[in-house]
């Protein structure tokens, strides 16, 4: 059938429009499909931490970015005892409910962080109301009851959604138990109880012991010995969380040290999780200090050299450091379940305030405008090497 010029034009325009729409939707699904976590999907789950700001609903752009790039999430602070359970009968569920909703909607692996820790927990958990002035500790029996109530309430609420738990965080200081209130009131067996209560609340969940400075040999030896003893008593511990707050300095820790660490924990029968990865680019005068939050150094301009932006040379160094870390993680993917960053964009990072308050740090993959940095592209590229 003959068509006139107008019909011809209309038809072509329609074809063009449908082609454009098709290619746009192909492109946007390609973008969706090729977030960083897709690149590593045959290696491990790639994750990040969600800040309170994001969870309180003030940052939907961040949620979109996280949904596009990551497959696992941790709450940076919202699940810590002082935030979730600030007083005996007070529970603040809103942020974590939102965290779980977001995780479910995006089919993500969700990590619960953290059930038992010495930081970010109210003193009233350990001390009697009457005795608070002179700090009279409650009895071991009462503290165990509080621990059980906290763990079973939280784990039960999110059973089936949150499938792995940092049950105990940072119980070890170098080569001995940390002198926390948990330790002094209950004794070191507080770990047995914490893991047992968690397993009772959700027998299917993966249970993790999480800590920093995990490449220190004395610390490793102590932790492995203690975990093995705990397991011998019939308590389940499935995995080890290596926080991995590392420095730009390729020596802190070295790839070799990290490799030995991963292998050693794996040989001890533990699944490895990289739980809080970031790379500090600022001067750090206490390499061995890991992430001990009690350290607080004084601000000085020399300690804050990149106020006006990260020089290109440092940005490349950061990209190389991330690439060497991920090459190692991929090499040992059979031992590693998850690699998770400690937040997504530089403005969110705790590293702006620790160990010196008020500096400008650049430890993550996205900049303050939420743009992917050179380090991000370096990670995409290692899969093409
Ligand atoms: C430790 C904790 C995290 C976080 C960082 C610093 O690594 O495990 O929850 O508090 O310190 O923010």
mmCIF file of C-alpha atoms and ligand atoms in Angstrom:
data_model
loop_
_atom_site.group_PDB
_atom_site.id
_atom_site.type_symbol
_atom_site.label_atom_id
_atom_site.label_comp_id
_atom_site.label_asym_id
_atom_site.label_seq_id
_atom_site.Cartn_x
_atom_site.Cartn_y
_atom_site.Cartn_z
ATOM 1 C CA UNK A 1 0.000 0.000 0.000
ATOM 2 C CA UNK A 2 1.366 3.369 -1.001
ATOM 3 C CA UNK A 3 1.893 5.848 1.805
ATOM 4 C CA UNK A 4 2.183 9.560 1.540
ATOM 5 C CA UNK A 5 5.149 11.636 2.731
ATOM 6 C CA UNK A 6 3.444 12.609 6.000
ATOM 7 C CA UNK A 7 2.587 8.984 6.848
ATOM 8 C CA UNK A 8 6.157 8.004 5.994
ATOM 9 C CA UNK A 9 7.556 10.639 8.358
ATOM 10 C CA UNK A 10 5.198 9.730 11.183
ATOM 11 C CA UNK A 11 6.038 6.048 10.807
ATOM 12 C CA UNK A 12 9.757 6.719 10.885
ATOM 13 C CA UNK A 13 9.476 9.000 13.847
ATOM 14 C CA UNK A 14 7.537 6.307 15.703
ATOM 15 C CA UNK A 15 10.167 3.711 14.863
ATOM 16 C CA UNK A 16 12.866 6.082 16.009
ATOM 17 C CA UNK A 17 10.996 6.798 19.257
ATOM 18 C CA UNK A 18 10.470 3.134 20.022
ATOM 19 C CA UNK A 19 14.103 2.345 19.215
ATOM 20 C CA UNK A 20 15.253 5.164 21.477
ATOM 21 C CA UNK A 21 12.974 3.990 24.278
ATOM 22 C CA UNK A 22 14.193 0.428 23.853
ATOM 23 C CA UNK A 23 17.814 1.457 23.865
ATOM 24 C CA UNK A 24 17.234 3.738 26.842
ATOM 25 C CA UNK A 25 15.660 0.972 28.820
ATOM 26 C CA UNK A 26 18.431 -1.417 27.742
ATOM 27 C CA UNK A 27 20.945 1.194 28.822
ATOM 28 C CA UNK A 28 19.324 1.798 32.186
ATOM 29 C CA UNK A 29 19.022 -1.902 32.868
ATOM 30 C CA UNK A 30 22.667 -2.256 31.799
ATOM 31 C CA UNK A 31 23.558 0.450 34.345
ATOM 32 C CA UNK A 32 21.502 -1.378 36.958
ATOM 33 C CA UNK A 33 23.050 -4.674 36.022
ATOM 34 C CA UNK A 34 26.555 -3.408 36.178
ATOM 35 C CA UNK A 35 26.850 -1.930 39.630
ATOM 36 C CA UNK A 36 30.110 -2.797 41.325
ATOM 37 C CA UNK A 37 28.502 -5.697 43.181
ATOM 38 C CA UNK A 38 27.525 -7.262 39.848
ATOM 39 C CA UNK A 39 31.136 -7.197 38.776
ATOM 40 C CA UNK A 40 32.098 -9.228 41.861
ATOM 41 C CA UNK A 41 28.961 -11.347 42.043
ATOM 42 C CA UNK A 42 30.828 -14.606 41.439
ATOM 43 C CA UNK A 43 33.393 -13.734 44.104
ATOM 44 C CA UNK A 44 31.584 -12.456 47.210
ATOM 45 C CA UNK A 45 28.721 -10.213 48.262
ATOM 46 C CA UNK A 46 29.840 -6.600 48.028
ATOM 47 C CA UNK A 47 28.364 -4.340 50.657
ATOM 48 C CA UNK A 48 28.318 -1.007 52.398
ATOM 49 C CA UNK A 49 27.120 0.553 55.643
ATOM 50 C CA UNK A 50 24.065 2.820 55.855
ATOM 51 C CA UNK A 51 24.453 5.885 58.043
ATOM 52 C CA UNK A 52 21.717 7.162 60.345
ATOM 53 C CA UNK A 53 21.198 10.131 58.045
ATOM 54 C CA UNK A 54 20.365 7.780 55.206
ATOM 55 C CA UNK A 55 18.165 5.554 57.322
ATOM 56 C CA UNK A 56 16.268 8.467 58.807
ATOM 57 C CA UNK A 57 15.108 9.131 55.277
ATOM 58 C CA UNK A 58 17.055 12.278 54.536
ATOM 59 C CA UNK A 59 19.099 10.850 51.724
ATOM 60 C CA UNK A 60 17.130 9.048 49.060
ATOM 61 C CA UNK A 61 19.882 9.733 46.513
ATOM 62 C CA UNK A 62 22.204 7.695 48.687
ATOM 63 C CA UNK A 63 19.705 4.835 48.857
ATOM 64 C CA UNK A 64 19.516 4.813 45.053
ATOM 65 C CA UNK A 65 23.284 4.744 44.803
ATOM 66 C CA UNK A 66 23.540 1.901 47.326
ATOM 67 C CA UNK A 67 20.816 -0.086 45.568
ATOM 68 C CA UNK A 68 22.664 0.270 42.288
ATOM 69 C CA UNK A 69 26.168 -0.568 43.509
ATOM 70 C CA UNK A 70 25.874 -2.961 46.457
ATOM 71 C CA UNK A 71 24.323 -6.271 47.414
ATOM 72 C CA UNK A 72 24.916 -6.320 51.182
ATOM 73 C CA UNK A 73 24.185 -3.760 53.894
ATOM 74 C CA UNK A 74 25.120 -3.084 57.503
ATOM 75 C CA UNK A 75 23.737 -0.275 59.681
ATOM 76 C CA UNK A 76 26.643 1.965 60.669
ATOM 77 C CA UNK A 77 25.155 2.964 64.028
ATOM 78 C CA UNK A 78 21.406 2.385 64.209
ATOM 79 C CA UNK A 79 21.662 -1.106 65.644
ATOM 80 C CA UNK A 80 24.181 -0.351 68.351
ATOM 81 C CA UNK A 81 22.786 -0.842 71.834
ATOM 82 C CA UNK A 82 22.709 2.850 72.852
ATOM 83 C CA UNK A 83 20.728 3.767 69.739
ATOM 84 C CA UNK A 84 18.396 0.808 69.460
ATOM 85 C CA UNK A 85 17.800 0.165 73.139
ATOM 86 C CA UNK A 86 18.762 3.318 75.067
ATOM 87 C CA UNK A 87 16.846 2.416 78.250
ATOM 88 C CA UNK A 88 15.490 -0.746 79.790
ATOM 89 C CA UNK A 89 12.059 -0.629 78.174
ATOM 90 C CA UNK A 90 12.792 1.730 75.311
ATOM 91 C CA UNK A 91 13.384 0.407 71.805
ATOM 92 C CA UNK A 92 13.957 2.598 68.747
ATOM 93 C CA UNK A 93 13.002 0.303 65.908
ATOM 94 C CA UNK A 94 12.269 2.825 63.167
ATOM 95 C CA UNK A 95 15.679 3.042 61.513
ATOM 96 C CA UNK A 96 16.346 -0.680 61.549
ATOM 97 C CA UNK A 97 12.852 -1.470 60.332
ATOM 98 C CA UNK A 98 13.610 0.845 57.403
ATOM 99 C CA UNK A 99 16.995 -0.784 56.898
ATOM 100 C CA UNK A 100 15.316 -4.198 56.630
ATOM 101 C CA UNK A 101 12.601 -2.908 54.316
ATOM 102 C CA UNK A 102 15.244 -1.447 52.004
ATOM 103 C CA UNK A 103 17.285 -4.661 52.122
ATOM 104 C CA UNK A 104 14.247 -6.790 51.304
ATOM 105 C CA UNK A 105 13.110 -4.518 48.489
ATOM 106 C CA UNK A 106 16.550 -4.804 46.899
ATOM 107 C CA UNK A 107 17.128 -8.448 47.686
ATOM 108 C CA UNK A 108 20.198 -7.735 49.784
ATOM 109 C CA UNK A 109 22.239 -9.665 52.282
ATOM 110 C CA UNK A 110 21.718 -7.945 55.636
ATOM 111 C CA UNK A 111 24.245 -7.952 58.468
ATOM 112 C CA UNK A 112 23.274 -7.127 62.046
ATOM 113 C CA UNK A 113 25.936 -4.954 63.692
ATOM 114 C CA UNK A 114 26.407 -5.406 66.563
ATOM 115 C CA UNK A 115 24.830 -7.260 69.469
ATOM 116 C CA UNK A 116 27.538 -7.150 72.143
ATOM 117 C CA UNK A 117 30.194 -4.424 72.253
ATOM 118 C CA UNK A 118 31.823 -2.322 74.960
ATOM 119 C CA UNK A 119 31.262 0.950 73.105
ATOM 120 C CA UNK A 120 28.050 2.844 72.335
ATOM 121 C CA UNK A 121 26.147 1.145 75.114
ATOM 122 C CA UNK A 122 24.552 2.954 78.065
ATOM 123 C CA UNK A 123 26.208 2.635 81.477
ATOM 124 C CA UNK A 124 22.801 1.779 82.913
ATOM 125 C CA UNK A 125 23.131 -1.695 81.338
ATOM 126 C CA UNK A 126 25.941 -2.470 83.768
ATOM 127 C CA UNK A 127 25.265 -0.296 86.801
ATOM 128 C CA UNK A 128 22.392 -0.078 89.211
ATOM 129 C CA UNK A 129 20.186 2.954 89.193
ATOM 130 C CA UNK A 130 20.902 3.392 92.907
ATOM 131 C CA UNK A 131 24.559 2.809 92.528
ATOM 132 C CA UNK A 132 25.195 4.847 89.431
ATOM 133 C CA UNK A 133 26.906 7.670 91.320
ATOM 134 C CA UNK A 134 29.481 5.318 92.740
ATOM 135 C CA UNK A 135 29.126 2.847 89.888
ATOM 136 C CA UNK A 136 27.955 -0.277 91.631
ATOM 137 C CA UNK A 137 27.907 -3.037 89.075
ATOM 138 C CA UNK A 138 24.864 -5.300 88.809
ATOM 139 C CA UNK A 139 25.288 -9.036 89.375
ATOM 140 C CA UNK A 140 26.446 -11.478 86.744
ATOM 141 C CA UNK A 141 23.025 -13.155 86.725
ATOM 142 C CA UNK A 142 21.248 -9.866 86.071
ATOM 143 C CA UNK A 143 23.654 -8.847 83.346
ATOM 144 C CA UNK A 144 23.234 -12.200 81.623
ATOM 145 C CA UNK A 145 19.466 -11.765 81.773
ATOM 146 C CA UNK A 146 19.832 -8.324 80.155
ATOM 147 C CA UNK A 147 22.122 -9.709 77.495
ATOM 148 C CA UNK A 148 19.687 -12.486 76.697
ATOM 149 C CA UNK A 149 16.727 -10.143 76.568
ATOM 150 C CA UNK A 150 18.539 -7.751 74.224
ATOM 151 C CA UNK A 151 19.818 -10.456 71.893
ATOM 152 C CA UNK A 152 16.649 -12.489 71.688
ATOM 153 C CA UNK A 153 14.420 -9.432 71.200
ATOM 154 C CA UNK A 154 16.530 -8.041 68.344
ATOM 155 C CA UNK A 155 17.391 -11.299 66.599
ATOM 156 C CA UNK A 156 13.864 -12.629 66.832
ATOM 157 C CA UNK A 157 12.369 -9.461 65.348
ATOM 158 C CA UNK A 158 14.512 -9.708 62.214
ATOM 159 C CA UNK A 159 14.734 -13.485 61.917
ATOM 160 C CA UNK A 160 14.880 -14.576 58.280
ATOM 161 C CA UNK A 161 15.694 -11.056 57.063
ATOM 162 C CA UNK A 162 18.976 -10.346 58.826
ATOM 163 C CA UNK A 163 20.858 -13.555 58.204
ATOM 164 C CA UNK A 164 24.232 -12.774 59.694
ATOM 165 C CA UNK A 165 25.208 -11.180 62.966
ATOM 166 C CA UNK A 166 28.321 -9.541 64.356
ATOM 167 C CA UNK A 167 27.487 -11.150 67.669
ATOM 168 C CA UNK A 168 30.478 -9.835 69.592
ATOM 169 C CA UNK A 169 32.599 -6.878 68.525
ATOM 170 C CA UNK A 170 36.145 -6.115 69.715
ATOM 171 C CA UNK A 171 36.462 -8.363 72.765
ATOM 172 C CA UNK A 172 40.206 -8.689 72.368
ATOM 173 C CA UNK A 173 42.941 -6.196 73.028
ATOM 174 C CA UNK A 174 46.203 -7.239 71.431
ATOM 175 C CA UNK A 175 46.808 -10.690 73.003
ATOM 176 C CA UNK A 176 44.365 -10.654 75.905
ATOM 177 C CA UNK A 177 40.703 -10.060 76.707
ATOM 178 C CA UNK A 178 39.660 -6.433 76.702
ATOM 179 C CA UNK A 179 38.795 -5.224 80.190
ATOM 180 C CA UNK A 180 35.212 -4.248 79.369
ATOM 181 C CA UNK A 181 32.221 -4.232 81.717
ATOM 182 C CA UNK A 182 31.051 -7.391 79.968
ATOM 183 C CA UNK A 183 34.312 -9.043 80.873
ATOM 184 C CA UNK A 184 34.598 -7.783 84.418
ATOM 185 C CA UNK A 185 31.020 -8.632 85.433
ATOM 186 C CA UNK A 186 30.487 -11.915 83.580
ATOM 187 C CA UNK A 187 34.027 -13.078 82.845
ATOM 188 C CA UNK A 188 35.330 -14.168 79.428
ATOM 189 C CA UNK A 189 32.516 -16.694 79.106
ATOM 190 C CA UNK A 190 30.294 -13.760 78.153
ATOM 191 C CA UNK A 191 31.178 -14.661 74.563
ATOM 192 C CA UNK A 192 29.835 -18.213 74.967
ATOM 193 C CA UNK A 193 26.570 -16.800 76.273
ATOM 194 C CA UNK A 194 26.253 -14.165 73.560
ATOM 195 C CA UNK A 195 26.759 -16.659 70.746
ATOM 196 C CA UNK A 196 24.467 -19.195 72.410
ATOM 197 C CA UNK A 197 21.634 -16.687 72.914
ATOM 198 C CA UNK A 198 21.932 -15.623 69.266
ATOM 199 C CA UNK A 199 21.841 -19.174 67.994
ATOM 200 C CA UNK A 200 18.829 -19.933 70.177
ATOM 201 C CA UNK A 201 17.010 -16.934 68.736
ATOM 202 C CA UNK A 202 17.826 -17.832 65.114
ATOM 203 C CA UNK A 203 19.476 -21.222 64.579
ATOM 204 C CA UNK A 204 19.924 -20.546 60.861
ATOM 205 C CA UNK A 205 21.794 -17.254 61.124
ATOM 206 C CA UNK A 206 25.520 -17.000 60.402
ATOM 207 C CA UNK A 207 27.327 -15.875 63.566
ATOM 208 C CA UNK A 208 30.460 -13.753 63.442
ATOM 209 C CA UNK A 209 33.147 -12.478 65.786
ATOM 210 C CA UNK A 210 34.287 -9.039 64.531
ATOM 211 C CA UNK A 211 37.436 -7.045 65.397
ATOM 212 C CA UNK A 212 40.116 -4.619 64.167
ATOM 213 C CA UNK A 213 43.906 -5.012 63.773
ATOM 214 C CA UNK A 214 43.314 -8.604 62.799
ATOM 215 C CA UNK A 215 46.653 -8.904 61.015
ATOM 216 C CA UNK A 216 48.539 -8.688 64.324
ATOM 217 C CA UNK A 217 49.851 -12.202 64.825
ATOM 218 C CA UNK A 218 49.508 -12.189 68.622
ATOM 219 C CA UNK A 219 45.890 -11.084 68.288
ATOM 220 C CA UNK A 220 45.133 -13.764 65.686
ATOM 221 C CA UNK A 221 46.656 -16.497 67.799
ATOM 222 C CA UNK A 222 44.688 -15.425 70.849
ATOM 223 C CA UNK A 223 41.394 -15.153 68.943
ATOM 224 C CA UNK A 224 41.765 -18.483 67.169
ATOM 225 C CA UNK A 225 42.674 -20.267 70.388
ATOM 226 C CA UNK A 226 39.683 -18.795 72.197
ATOM 227 C CA UNK A 227 37.210 -19.409 69.355
ATOM 228 C CA UNK A 228 38.335 -23.008 69.129
ATOM 229 C CA UNK A 229 37.832 -23.444 72.868
ATOM 230 C CA UNK A 230 34.374 -21.860 72.684
ATOM 231 C CA UNK A 231 33.392 -24.140 69.815
ATOM 232 C CA UNK A 232 34.625 -27.161 71.734
ATOM 233 C CA UNK A 233 32.088 -26.251 74.380
ATOM 234 C CA UNK A 234 29.408 -26.714 71.725
ATOM 235 C CA UNK A 235 28.866 -23.063 70.879
ATOM 236 C CA UNK A 236 28.425 -22.062 67.249
ATOM 237 C CA UNK A 237 30.693 -19.422 65.686
ATOM 238 C CA UNK A 238 30.673 -19.463 61.888
ATOM 239 C CA UNK A 239 32.828 -16.609 60.814
ATOM 240 C CA UNK A 240 35.378 -13.957 61.522
ATOM 241 C CA UNK A 241 34.886 -10.293 60.697
ATOM 242 C CA UNK A 242 38.052 -8.471 59.679
ATOM 243 C CA UNK A 243 37.124 -4.805 59.984
ATOM 244 C CA UNK A 244 39.923 -3.708 57.627
ATOM 245 C CA UNK A 245 40.202 -0.022 58.477
ATOM 246 C CA UNK A 246 43.490 0.205 56.619
ATOM 247 C CA UNK A 247 45.923 2.952 55.680
ATOM 248 C CA UNK A 248 47.097 4.166 52.293
ATOM 249 C CA UNK A 249 50.579 3.070 53.278
ATOM 250 C CA UNK A 250 50.963 -0.315 51.585
ATOM 251 C CA UNK A 251 52.594 -1.522 54.718
ATOM 252 C CA UNK A 252 49.666 -0.928 57.037
ATOM 253 C CA UNK A 253 48.810 -3.689 56.700
ATOM 254 C CA UNK A 254 50.785 -5.265 53.884
ATOM 255 C CA UNK A 255 49.015 -7.476 51.359
ATOM 256 C CA UNK A 256 51.205 -10.340 52.512
ATOM 257 C CA UNK A 257 50.100 -9.885 56.134
ATOM 258 C CA UNK A 258 46.458 -9.679 55.088
ATOM 259 C CA UNK A 259 46.816 -12.786 52.946
ATOM 260 C CA UNK A 260 48.331 -14.795 55.799
ATOM 261 C CA UNK A 261 45.524 -13.547 58.014
ATOM 262 C CA UNK A 262 42.746 -14.635 55.639
ATOM 263 C CA UNK A 263 44.311 -18.064 55.176
ATOM 264 C CA UNK A 264 44.917 -18.552 58.888
ATOM 265 C CA UNK A 265 41.324 -17.802 59.870
ATOM 266 C CA UNK A 266 40.013 -19.911 56.999
ATOM 267 C CA UNK A 267 42.191 -22.822 58.103
ATOM 268 C CA UNK A 268 40.727 -22.446 61.568
ATOM 269 C CA UNK A 269 37.382 -23.254 59.942
ATOM 270 C CA UNK A 270 35.960 -19.730 59.889
ATOM 271 C CA UNK A 271 34.239 -18.016 56.974
ATOM 272 C CA UNK A 272 35.910 -14.661 56.370
ATOM 273 C CA UNK A 273 33.979 -11.389 56.160
ATOM 274 C CA UNK A 274 35.665 -8.080 55.394
ATOM 275 C CA UNK A 275 33.244 -6.018 57.424
ATOM 276 C CA UNK A 276 34.277 -2.336 57.566
ATOM 277 C CA UNK A 277 36.666 -1.570 54.735
ATOM 278 C CA UNK A 278 38.061 1.929 54.252
ATOM 279 C CA UNK A 279 41.468 3.363 53.339
ATOM 280 C CA UNK A 280 42.664 6.341 55.395
ATOM 281 C CA UNK A 281 44.681 8.725 53.194
ATOM 282 C CA UNK A 282 45.666 11.179 55.943
ATOM 283 C CA UNK A 283 48.819 11.163 58.075
ATOM 284 C CA UNK A 284 48.421 8.603 60.814
ATOM 285 C CA UNK A 285 51.019 8.511 63.528
ATOM 286 C CA UNK A 286 49.919 5.369 65.288
ATOM 287 C CA UNK A 287 49.855 2.584 62.729
ATOM 288 C CA UNK A 288 49.131 -0.203 65.132
ATOM 289 C CA UNK A 289 46.049 1.360 66.669
ATOM 290 C CA UNK A 290 43.490 -0.160 64.294
ATOM 291 C CA UNK A 291 40.187 1.447 65.148
ATOM 292 C CA UNK A 292 40.372 1.959 68.878
ATOM 293 C CA UNK A 293 37.846 4.709 69.469
ATOM 294 C CA UNK A 294 39.504 5.914 72.683
ATOM 295 C CA UNK A 295 42.356 7.383 70.639
ATOM 296 C CA UNK A 296 41.862 11.077 70.087
ATOM 297 C CA UNK A 297 44.666 13.203 68.684
ATOM 298 C CA UNK A 298 44.791 16.952 68.580
ATOM 299 C CA UNK A 299 43.977 18.761 65.326
ATOM 300 C CA UNK A 300 46.739 20.534 63.447
ATOM 301 C CA UNK A 301 46.861 21.730 59.809
ATOM 302 C CA UNK A 302 49.802 19.383 59.109
ATOM 303 C CA UNK A 303 47.564 16.491 60.017
ATOM 304 C CA UNK A 304 44.913 17.736 57.578
ATOM 305 C CA UNK A 305 46.796 18.352 54.314
ATOM 306 C CA UNK A 306 44.016 17.894 51.730
ATOM 307 C CA UNK A 307 41.438 20.487 52.778
ATOM 308 C CA UNK A 308 41.260 21.827 49.244
ATOM 309 C CA UNK A 309 40.912 18.479 47.524
ATOM 310 C CA UNK A 310 42.777 15.250 47.046
ATOM 311 C CA UNK A 311 45.864 15.664 44.821
ATOM 312 C CA UNK A 312 45.798 13.477 41.709
ATOM 313 C CA UNK A 313 48.863 11.551 42.801
ATOM 314 C CA UNK A 314 47.186 10.564 46.080
ATOM 315 C CA UNK A 315 43.975 9.696 44.287
ATOM 316 C CA UNK A 316 45.967 7.275 42.077
ATOM 317 C CA UNK A 317 47.690 5.841 45.122
ATOM 318 C CA UNK A 318 44.295 5.254 46.681
ATOM 319 C CA UNK A 319 43.079 3.540 43.515
ATOM 320 C CA UNK A 320 46.151 1.287 43.516
ATOM 321 C CA UNK A 321 45.732 0.448 47.179
ATOM 322 C CA UNK A 322 42.090 -0.543 46.644
ATOM 323 C CA UNK A 323 43.054 -2.567 43.567
ATOM 324 C CA UNK A 324 45.715 -4.538 45.449
ATOM 325 C CA UNK A 325 43.262 -5.239 48.258
ATOM 326 C CA UNK A 326 40.574 -6.485 45.893
ATOM 327 C CA UNK A 327 43.009 -8.600 43.879
ATOM 328 C CA UNK A 328 43.786 -10.337 47.148
ATOM 329 C CA UNK A 329 40.119 -10.721 48.085
ATOM 330 C CA UNK A 330 39.299 -12.207 44.680
ATOM 331 C CA UNK A 331 42.293 -14.534 44.938
ATOM 332 C CA UNK A 332 40.865 -15.899 48.186
ATOM 333 C CA UNK A 333 37.218 -15.700 47.238
ATOM 334 C CA UNK A 334 36.605 -19.297 48.266
ATOM 335 C CA UNK A 335 37.121 -18.234 51.903
ATOM 336 C CA UNK A 336 35.404 -14.846 51.719
ATOM 337 C CA UNK A 337 31.625 -14.419 51.910
ATOM 338 C CA UNK A 338 31.396 -10.645 51.937
ATOM 339 C CA UNK A 339 33.451 -7.501 51.429
ATOM 340 C CA UNK A 340 31.728 -4.467 52.886
ATOM 341 C CA UNK A 341 32.758 -0.814 52.918
ATOM 342 C CA UNK A 342 32.275 1.319 56.001
ATOM 343 C CA UNK A 343 29.896 3.733 54.232
ATOM 344 C CA UNK A 344 29.724 4.888 50.640
ATOM 345 C CA UNK A 345 30.787 8.502 50.091
ATOM 346 C CA UNK A 346 33.684 10.389 51.673
ATOM 347 C CA UNK A 347 31.473 12.895 53.502
ATOM 348 C CA UNK A 348 29.838 10.062 55.455
ATOM 349 C CA UNK A 349 33.018 8.494 56.766
ATOM 350 C CA UNK A 350 33.902 8.303 60.467
ATOM 351 C CA UNK A 351 37.477 8.797 59.229
ATOM 352 C CA UNK A 352 36.817 12.555 59.014
ATOM 353 C CA UNK A 353 36.722 12.539 62.810
ATOM 354 C CA UNK A 354 39.014 9.754 63.933
ATOM 355 C CA UNK A 355 41.692 9.707 65.249
ATOM 356 C CA UNK A 356 41.687 13.511 64.804
ATOM 357 C CA UNK A 357 38.410 15.427 64.845
ATOM 358 C CA UNK A 358 37.375 17.675 61.953
ATOM 359 C CA UNK A 359 39.732 16.628 59.174
ATOM 360 C CA UNK A 360 38.891 16.097 55.524
ATOM 361 C CA UNK A 361 39.493 12.476 54.584
ATOM 362 C CA UNK A 362 38.888 10.568 51.332
ATOM 363 C CA UNK A 363 38.687 6.894 52.316
ATOM 364 C CA UNK A 364 35.806 5.582 50.177
ATOM 365 C CA UNK A 365 34.810 4.954 46.555
ATOM 366 C CA UNK A 366 32.490 7.938 46.036
ATOM 367 C CA UNK A 367 33.361 11.597 46.562
ATOM 368 C CA UNK A 368 31.435 14.291 48.415
ATOM 369 C CA UNK A 369 29.280 14.857 45.316
ATOM 370 C CA UNK A 370 28.507 11.130 45.186
ATOM 371 C CA UNK A 371 30.598 10.734 42.044
ATOM 372 C CA UNK A 372 32.579 7.550 41.524
ATOM 373 C CA UNK A 373 36.281 8.115 42.196
ATOM 374 C CA UNK A 374 39.317 6.736 40.425
ATOM 375 C CA UNK A 375 39.393 3.961 43.048
ATOM 376 C CA UNK A 376 35.908 2.865 41.965
ATOM 377 C CA UNK A 377 37.018 2.476 38.351
ATOM 378 C CA UNK A 378 40.197 0.718 39.453
ATOM 379 C CA UNK A 379 38.015 -1.925 41.104
ATOM 380 C CA UNK A 380 35.858 -2.374 38.028
ATOM 381 C CA UNK A 381 39.034 -2.743 36.002
ATOM 382 C CA UNK A 382 40.723 -5.424 38.068
ATOM 383 C CA UNK A 383 38.211 -7.883 36.701
ATOM 384 C CA UNK A 384 39.428 -7.068 33.197
ATOM 385 C CA UNK A 385 43.131 -7.600 34.041
HETATM 386 C C1 LIG B 1 34.414 0.031 64.932
HETATM 387 C C2 LIG B 1 32.995 -0.475 64.994
HETATM 388 C C3 LIG B 1 32.120 0.225 64.021
HETATM 389 C C4 LIG B 1 32.371 1.707 64.005
HETATM 390 C C5 LIG B 1 33.817 1.998 63.813
HETATM 391 C C6 LIG B 1 34.041 3.477 63.815
HETATM 392 O O1 LIG B 1 35.076 -0.417 63.827
HETATM 393 O O2 LIG B 1 32.885 -1.854 64.789
HETATM 394 O O3 LIG B 1 30.799 0.003 64.371
HETATM 395 O O4 LIG B 1 31.928 2.303 65.183
HETATM 396 O O5 LIG B 1 34.498 1.408 64.881
HETATM 397 O O6 LIG B 1 32.925 4.192 63.438
#
